[in-house]
PDB file of C-alpha atoms in Angstrom:
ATOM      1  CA  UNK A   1      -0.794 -58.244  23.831  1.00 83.00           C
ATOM      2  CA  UNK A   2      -4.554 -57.727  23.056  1.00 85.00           C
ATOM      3  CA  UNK A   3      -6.573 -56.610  20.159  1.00 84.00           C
ATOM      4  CA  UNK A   4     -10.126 -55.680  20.511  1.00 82.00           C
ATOM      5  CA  UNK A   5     -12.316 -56.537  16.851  1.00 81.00           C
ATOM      6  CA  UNK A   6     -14.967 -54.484  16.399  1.00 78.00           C
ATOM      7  CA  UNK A   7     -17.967 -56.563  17.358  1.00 76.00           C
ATOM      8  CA  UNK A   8     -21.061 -53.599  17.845  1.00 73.00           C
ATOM      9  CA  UNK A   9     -21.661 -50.470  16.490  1.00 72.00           C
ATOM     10  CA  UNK A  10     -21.884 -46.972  18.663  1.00 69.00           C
ATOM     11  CA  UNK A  11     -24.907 -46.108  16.416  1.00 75.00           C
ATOM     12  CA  UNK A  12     -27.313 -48.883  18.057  1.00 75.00           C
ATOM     13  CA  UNK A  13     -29.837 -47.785  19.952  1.00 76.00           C
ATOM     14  CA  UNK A  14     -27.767 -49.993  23.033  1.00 73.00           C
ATOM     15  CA  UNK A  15     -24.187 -49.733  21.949  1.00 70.00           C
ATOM     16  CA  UNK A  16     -22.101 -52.701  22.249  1.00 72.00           C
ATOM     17  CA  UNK A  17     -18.686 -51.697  21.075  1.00 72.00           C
ATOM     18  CA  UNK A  18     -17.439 -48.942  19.096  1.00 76.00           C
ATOM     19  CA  UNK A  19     -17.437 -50.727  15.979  1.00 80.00           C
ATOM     20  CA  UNK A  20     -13.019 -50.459  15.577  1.00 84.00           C
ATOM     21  CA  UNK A  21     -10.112 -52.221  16.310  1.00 89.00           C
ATOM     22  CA  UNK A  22      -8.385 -51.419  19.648  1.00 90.00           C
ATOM     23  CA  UNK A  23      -4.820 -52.594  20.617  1.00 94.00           C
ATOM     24  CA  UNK A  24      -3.138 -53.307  23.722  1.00 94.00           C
ATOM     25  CA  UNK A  25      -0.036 -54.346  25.563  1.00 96.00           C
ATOM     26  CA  UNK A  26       0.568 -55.551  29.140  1.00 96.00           C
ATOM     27  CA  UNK A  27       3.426 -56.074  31.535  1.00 97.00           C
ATOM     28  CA  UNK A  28       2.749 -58.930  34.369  1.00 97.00           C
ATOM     29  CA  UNK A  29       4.528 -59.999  36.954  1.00 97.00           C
ATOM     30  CA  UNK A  30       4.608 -62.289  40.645  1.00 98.00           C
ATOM     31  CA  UNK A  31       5.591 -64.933  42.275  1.00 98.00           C
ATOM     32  CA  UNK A  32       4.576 -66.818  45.652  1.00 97.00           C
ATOM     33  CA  UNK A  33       5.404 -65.968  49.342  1.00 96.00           C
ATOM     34  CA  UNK A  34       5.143 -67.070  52.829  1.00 95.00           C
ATOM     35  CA  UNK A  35       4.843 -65.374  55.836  1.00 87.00           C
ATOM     36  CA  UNK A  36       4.932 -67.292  59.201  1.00 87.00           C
ATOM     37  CA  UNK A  37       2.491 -69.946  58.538  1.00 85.00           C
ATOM     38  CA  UNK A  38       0.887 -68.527  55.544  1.00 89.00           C
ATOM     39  CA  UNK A  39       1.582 -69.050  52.167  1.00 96.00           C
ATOM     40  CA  UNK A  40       0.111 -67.007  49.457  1.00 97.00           C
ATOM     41  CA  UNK A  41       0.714 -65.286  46.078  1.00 97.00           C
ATOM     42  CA  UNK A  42       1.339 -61.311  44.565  1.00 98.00           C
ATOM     43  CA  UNK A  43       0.489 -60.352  40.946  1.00 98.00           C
ATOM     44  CA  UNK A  44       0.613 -56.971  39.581  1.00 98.00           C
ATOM     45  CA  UNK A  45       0.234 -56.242  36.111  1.00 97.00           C
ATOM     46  CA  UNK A  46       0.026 -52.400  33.869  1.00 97.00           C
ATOM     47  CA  UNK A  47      -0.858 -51.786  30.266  1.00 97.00           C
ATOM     48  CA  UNK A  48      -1.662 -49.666  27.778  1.00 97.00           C
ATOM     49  CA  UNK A  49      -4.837 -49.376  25.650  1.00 94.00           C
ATOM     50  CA  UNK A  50      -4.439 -47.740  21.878  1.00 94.00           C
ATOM     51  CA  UNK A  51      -7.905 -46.842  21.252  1.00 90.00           C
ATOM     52  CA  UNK A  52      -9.191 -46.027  17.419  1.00 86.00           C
ATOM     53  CA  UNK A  53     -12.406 -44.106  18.684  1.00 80.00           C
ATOM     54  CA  UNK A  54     -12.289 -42.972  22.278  1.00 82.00           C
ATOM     55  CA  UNK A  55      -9.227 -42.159  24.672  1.00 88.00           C
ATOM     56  CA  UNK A  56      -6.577 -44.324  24.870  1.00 93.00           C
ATOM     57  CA  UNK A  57      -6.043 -45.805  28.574  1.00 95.00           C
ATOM     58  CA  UNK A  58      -3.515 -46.946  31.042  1.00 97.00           C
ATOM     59  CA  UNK A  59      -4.956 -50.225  32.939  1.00 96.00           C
ATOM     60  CA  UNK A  60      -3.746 -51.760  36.038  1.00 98.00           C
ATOM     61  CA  UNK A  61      -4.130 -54.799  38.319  1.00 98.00           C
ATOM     62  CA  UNK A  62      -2.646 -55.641  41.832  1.00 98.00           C
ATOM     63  CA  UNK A  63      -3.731 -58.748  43.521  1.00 98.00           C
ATOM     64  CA  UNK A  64      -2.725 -61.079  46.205  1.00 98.00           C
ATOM     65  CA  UNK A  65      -3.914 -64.434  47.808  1.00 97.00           C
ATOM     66  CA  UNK A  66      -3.611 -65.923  50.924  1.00 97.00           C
ATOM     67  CA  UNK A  67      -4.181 -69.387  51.921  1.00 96.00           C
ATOM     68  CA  UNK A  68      -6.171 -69.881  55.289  1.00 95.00           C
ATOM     69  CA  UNK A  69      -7.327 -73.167  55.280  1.00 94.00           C
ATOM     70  CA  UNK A  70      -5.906 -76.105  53.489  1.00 92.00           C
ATOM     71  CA  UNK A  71      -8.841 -75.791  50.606  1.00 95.00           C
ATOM     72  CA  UNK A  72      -9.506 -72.444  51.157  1.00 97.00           C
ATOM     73  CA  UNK A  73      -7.759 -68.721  50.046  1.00 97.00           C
ATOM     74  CA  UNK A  74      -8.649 -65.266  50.545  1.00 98.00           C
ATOM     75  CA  UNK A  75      -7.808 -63.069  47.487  1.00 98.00           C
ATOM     76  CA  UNK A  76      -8.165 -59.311  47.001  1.00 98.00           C
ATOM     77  CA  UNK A  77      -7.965 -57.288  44.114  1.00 98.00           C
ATOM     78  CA  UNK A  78      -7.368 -53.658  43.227  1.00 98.00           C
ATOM     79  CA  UNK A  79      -7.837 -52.801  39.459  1.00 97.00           C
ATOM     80  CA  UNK A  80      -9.277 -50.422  36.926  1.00 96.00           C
ATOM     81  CA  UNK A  81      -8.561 -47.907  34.128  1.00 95.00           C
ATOM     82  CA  UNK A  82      -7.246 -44.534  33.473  1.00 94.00           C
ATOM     83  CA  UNK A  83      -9.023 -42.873  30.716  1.00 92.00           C
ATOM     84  CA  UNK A  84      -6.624 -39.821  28.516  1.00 91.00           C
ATOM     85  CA  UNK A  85     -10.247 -38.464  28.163  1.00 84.00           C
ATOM     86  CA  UNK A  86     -10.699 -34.526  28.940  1.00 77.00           C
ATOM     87  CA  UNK A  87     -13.901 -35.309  30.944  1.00 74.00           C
ATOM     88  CA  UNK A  88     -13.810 -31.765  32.877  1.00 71.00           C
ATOM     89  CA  UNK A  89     -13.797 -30.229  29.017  1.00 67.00           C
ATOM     90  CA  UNK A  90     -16.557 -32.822  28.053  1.00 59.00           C
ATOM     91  CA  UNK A  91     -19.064 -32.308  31.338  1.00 58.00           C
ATOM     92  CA  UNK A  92     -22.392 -31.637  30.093  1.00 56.00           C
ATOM     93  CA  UNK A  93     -24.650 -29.206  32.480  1.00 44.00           C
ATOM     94  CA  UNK A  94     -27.307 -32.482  33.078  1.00 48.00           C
ATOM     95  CA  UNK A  95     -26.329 -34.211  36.260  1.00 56.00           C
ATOM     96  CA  UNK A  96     -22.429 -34.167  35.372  1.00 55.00           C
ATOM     97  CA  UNK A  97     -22.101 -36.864  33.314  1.00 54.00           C
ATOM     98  CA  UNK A  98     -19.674 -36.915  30.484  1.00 49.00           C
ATOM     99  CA  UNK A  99     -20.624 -36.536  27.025  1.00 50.00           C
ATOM    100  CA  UNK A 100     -17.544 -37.682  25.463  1.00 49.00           C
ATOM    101  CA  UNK A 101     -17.566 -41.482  23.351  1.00 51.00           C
ATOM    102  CA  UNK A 102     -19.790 -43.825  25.607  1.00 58.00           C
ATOM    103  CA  UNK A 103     -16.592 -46.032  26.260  1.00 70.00           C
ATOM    104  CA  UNK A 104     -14.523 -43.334  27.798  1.00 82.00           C
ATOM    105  CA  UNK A 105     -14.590 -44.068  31.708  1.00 86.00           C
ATOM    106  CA  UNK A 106     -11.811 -44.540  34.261  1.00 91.00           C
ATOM    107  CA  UNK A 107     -12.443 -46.313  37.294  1.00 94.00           C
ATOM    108  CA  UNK A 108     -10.964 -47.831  40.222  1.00 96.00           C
ATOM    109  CA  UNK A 109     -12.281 -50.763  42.116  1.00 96.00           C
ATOM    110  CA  UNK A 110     -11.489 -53.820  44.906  1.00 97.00           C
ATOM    111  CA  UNK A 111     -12.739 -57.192  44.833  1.00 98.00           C
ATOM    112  CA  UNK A 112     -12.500 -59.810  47.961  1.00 98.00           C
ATOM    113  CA  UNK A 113     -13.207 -62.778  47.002  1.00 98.00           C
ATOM    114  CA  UNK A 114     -12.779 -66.579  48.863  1.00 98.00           C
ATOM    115  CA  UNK A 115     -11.736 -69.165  46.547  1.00 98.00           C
ATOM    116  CA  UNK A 116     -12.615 -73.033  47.596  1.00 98.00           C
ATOM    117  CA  UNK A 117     -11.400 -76.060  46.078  1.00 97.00           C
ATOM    118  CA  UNK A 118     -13.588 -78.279  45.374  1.00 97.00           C
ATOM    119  CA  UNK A 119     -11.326 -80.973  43.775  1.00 96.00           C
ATOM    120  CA  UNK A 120      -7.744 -80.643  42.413  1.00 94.00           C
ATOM    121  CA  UNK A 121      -8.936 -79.904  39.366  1.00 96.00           C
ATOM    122  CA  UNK A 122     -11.633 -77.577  40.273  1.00 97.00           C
ATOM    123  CA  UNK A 123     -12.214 -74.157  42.436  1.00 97.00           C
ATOM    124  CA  UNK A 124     -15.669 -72.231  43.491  1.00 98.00           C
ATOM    125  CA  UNK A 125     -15.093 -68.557  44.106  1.00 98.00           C
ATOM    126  CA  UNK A 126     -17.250 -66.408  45.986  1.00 98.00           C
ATOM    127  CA  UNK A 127     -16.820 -62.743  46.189  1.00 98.00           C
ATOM    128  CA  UNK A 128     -18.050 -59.010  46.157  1.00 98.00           C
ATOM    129  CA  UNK A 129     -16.579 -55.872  44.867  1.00 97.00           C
ATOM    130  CA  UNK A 130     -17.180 -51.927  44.591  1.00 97.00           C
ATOM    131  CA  UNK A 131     -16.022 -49.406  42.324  1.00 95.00           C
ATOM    132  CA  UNK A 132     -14.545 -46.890  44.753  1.00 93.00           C
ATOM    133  CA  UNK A 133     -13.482 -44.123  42.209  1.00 92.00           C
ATOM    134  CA  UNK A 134     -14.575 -43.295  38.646  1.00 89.00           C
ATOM    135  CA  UNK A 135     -15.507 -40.581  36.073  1.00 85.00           C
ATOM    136  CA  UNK A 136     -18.253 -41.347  33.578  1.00 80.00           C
ATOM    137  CA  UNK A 137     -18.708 -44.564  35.468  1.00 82.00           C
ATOM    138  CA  UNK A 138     -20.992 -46.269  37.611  1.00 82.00           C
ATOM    139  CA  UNK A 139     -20.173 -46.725  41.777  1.00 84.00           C
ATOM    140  CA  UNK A 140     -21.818 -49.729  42.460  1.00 87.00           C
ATOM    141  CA  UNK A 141     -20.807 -52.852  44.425  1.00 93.00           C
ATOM    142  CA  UNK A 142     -21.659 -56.844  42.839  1.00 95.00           C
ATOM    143  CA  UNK A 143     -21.454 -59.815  44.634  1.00 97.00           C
ATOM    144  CA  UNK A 144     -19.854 -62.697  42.416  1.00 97.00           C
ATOM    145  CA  UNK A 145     -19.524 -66.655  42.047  1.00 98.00           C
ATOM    146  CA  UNK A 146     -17.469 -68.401  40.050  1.00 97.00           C
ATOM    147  CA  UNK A 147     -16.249 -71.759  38.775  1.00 98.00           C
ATOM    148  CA  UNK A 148     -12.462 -73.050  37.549  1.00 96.00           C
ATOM    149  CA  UNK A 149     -11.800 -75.699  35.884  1.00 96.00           C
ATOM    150  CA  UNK A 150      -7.981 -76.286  36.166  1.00 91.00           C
ATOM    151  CA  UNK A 151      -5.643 -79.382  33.853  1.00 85.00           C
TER     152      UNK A 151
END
């Protein structure tokens, strides 16, 4: 379960929020695997976003990971959001982009990312990813690094 406070107000010159509550609720599940020599792990996960100013949302996550070296794993992503926006209604005549709430997008997107541990307690992730699908969204790809620290 999630609830998103209203931290930013859509009347800034940059708005950083909507300025009202959202709720949400998720469903995750996985578990580990091996195949042949390889042992790795499966999550997927769906929700639903209850949006006070904007379209509400269905979100979704698959990932998996697979070790290939004793400190090393390979883990790919597929997640994103589908916006209950009318964006074909809401599709101004300048360059196609919506003109709906600024928060309304949907999106879909992959990450691959190689996760190293450093220590038992801690990880380094390295990774890029790309928005492959979207509607009042931006397809762009970001390289990423991370640190975990795991107790």
């Amino acid at each position: 379960l999630g609830l998103k406070l209203p931290t930013g107000s859509p009347n800034q010159e940059i708005p950083l929020g909507t300025g009202v509550i959202d709720y949400e609720g998720a469903v995750a599940f996985g578990g580990p695997f091996a195949l042949a020599e390889l042992l790795g792990y499966w999550q997927s996960s769906g929700g639903y976003r209850l949006r006070n100013r904007g379209a509400n949302e269905l979100t979704y996550q698959a990932e998996i990971g697979v070790t290939i070296a004793e400190t090393l794993m390979l883990q790919g992503v597929v997640d994103g959001v589908h916006s209950f926006a009318d964006f074909d209604a809401a599709t101004s005549a300048i360059g196609g982009m919506v003109s709906t709430a600024s928060s309304d997008q949907s999106f879909a997107r992959w990450n691959a990312n190689f996760i190293y541990s450093l220590s038992p307690d801690t990880d380094l992730t390295v990774g890029y990813g790309h928005t492959f699908s979207g509607r009042n969204a931006l397809s762009a790809g970001a390289f990423g690094v991370g640190v975990a620290w795991k107790k």
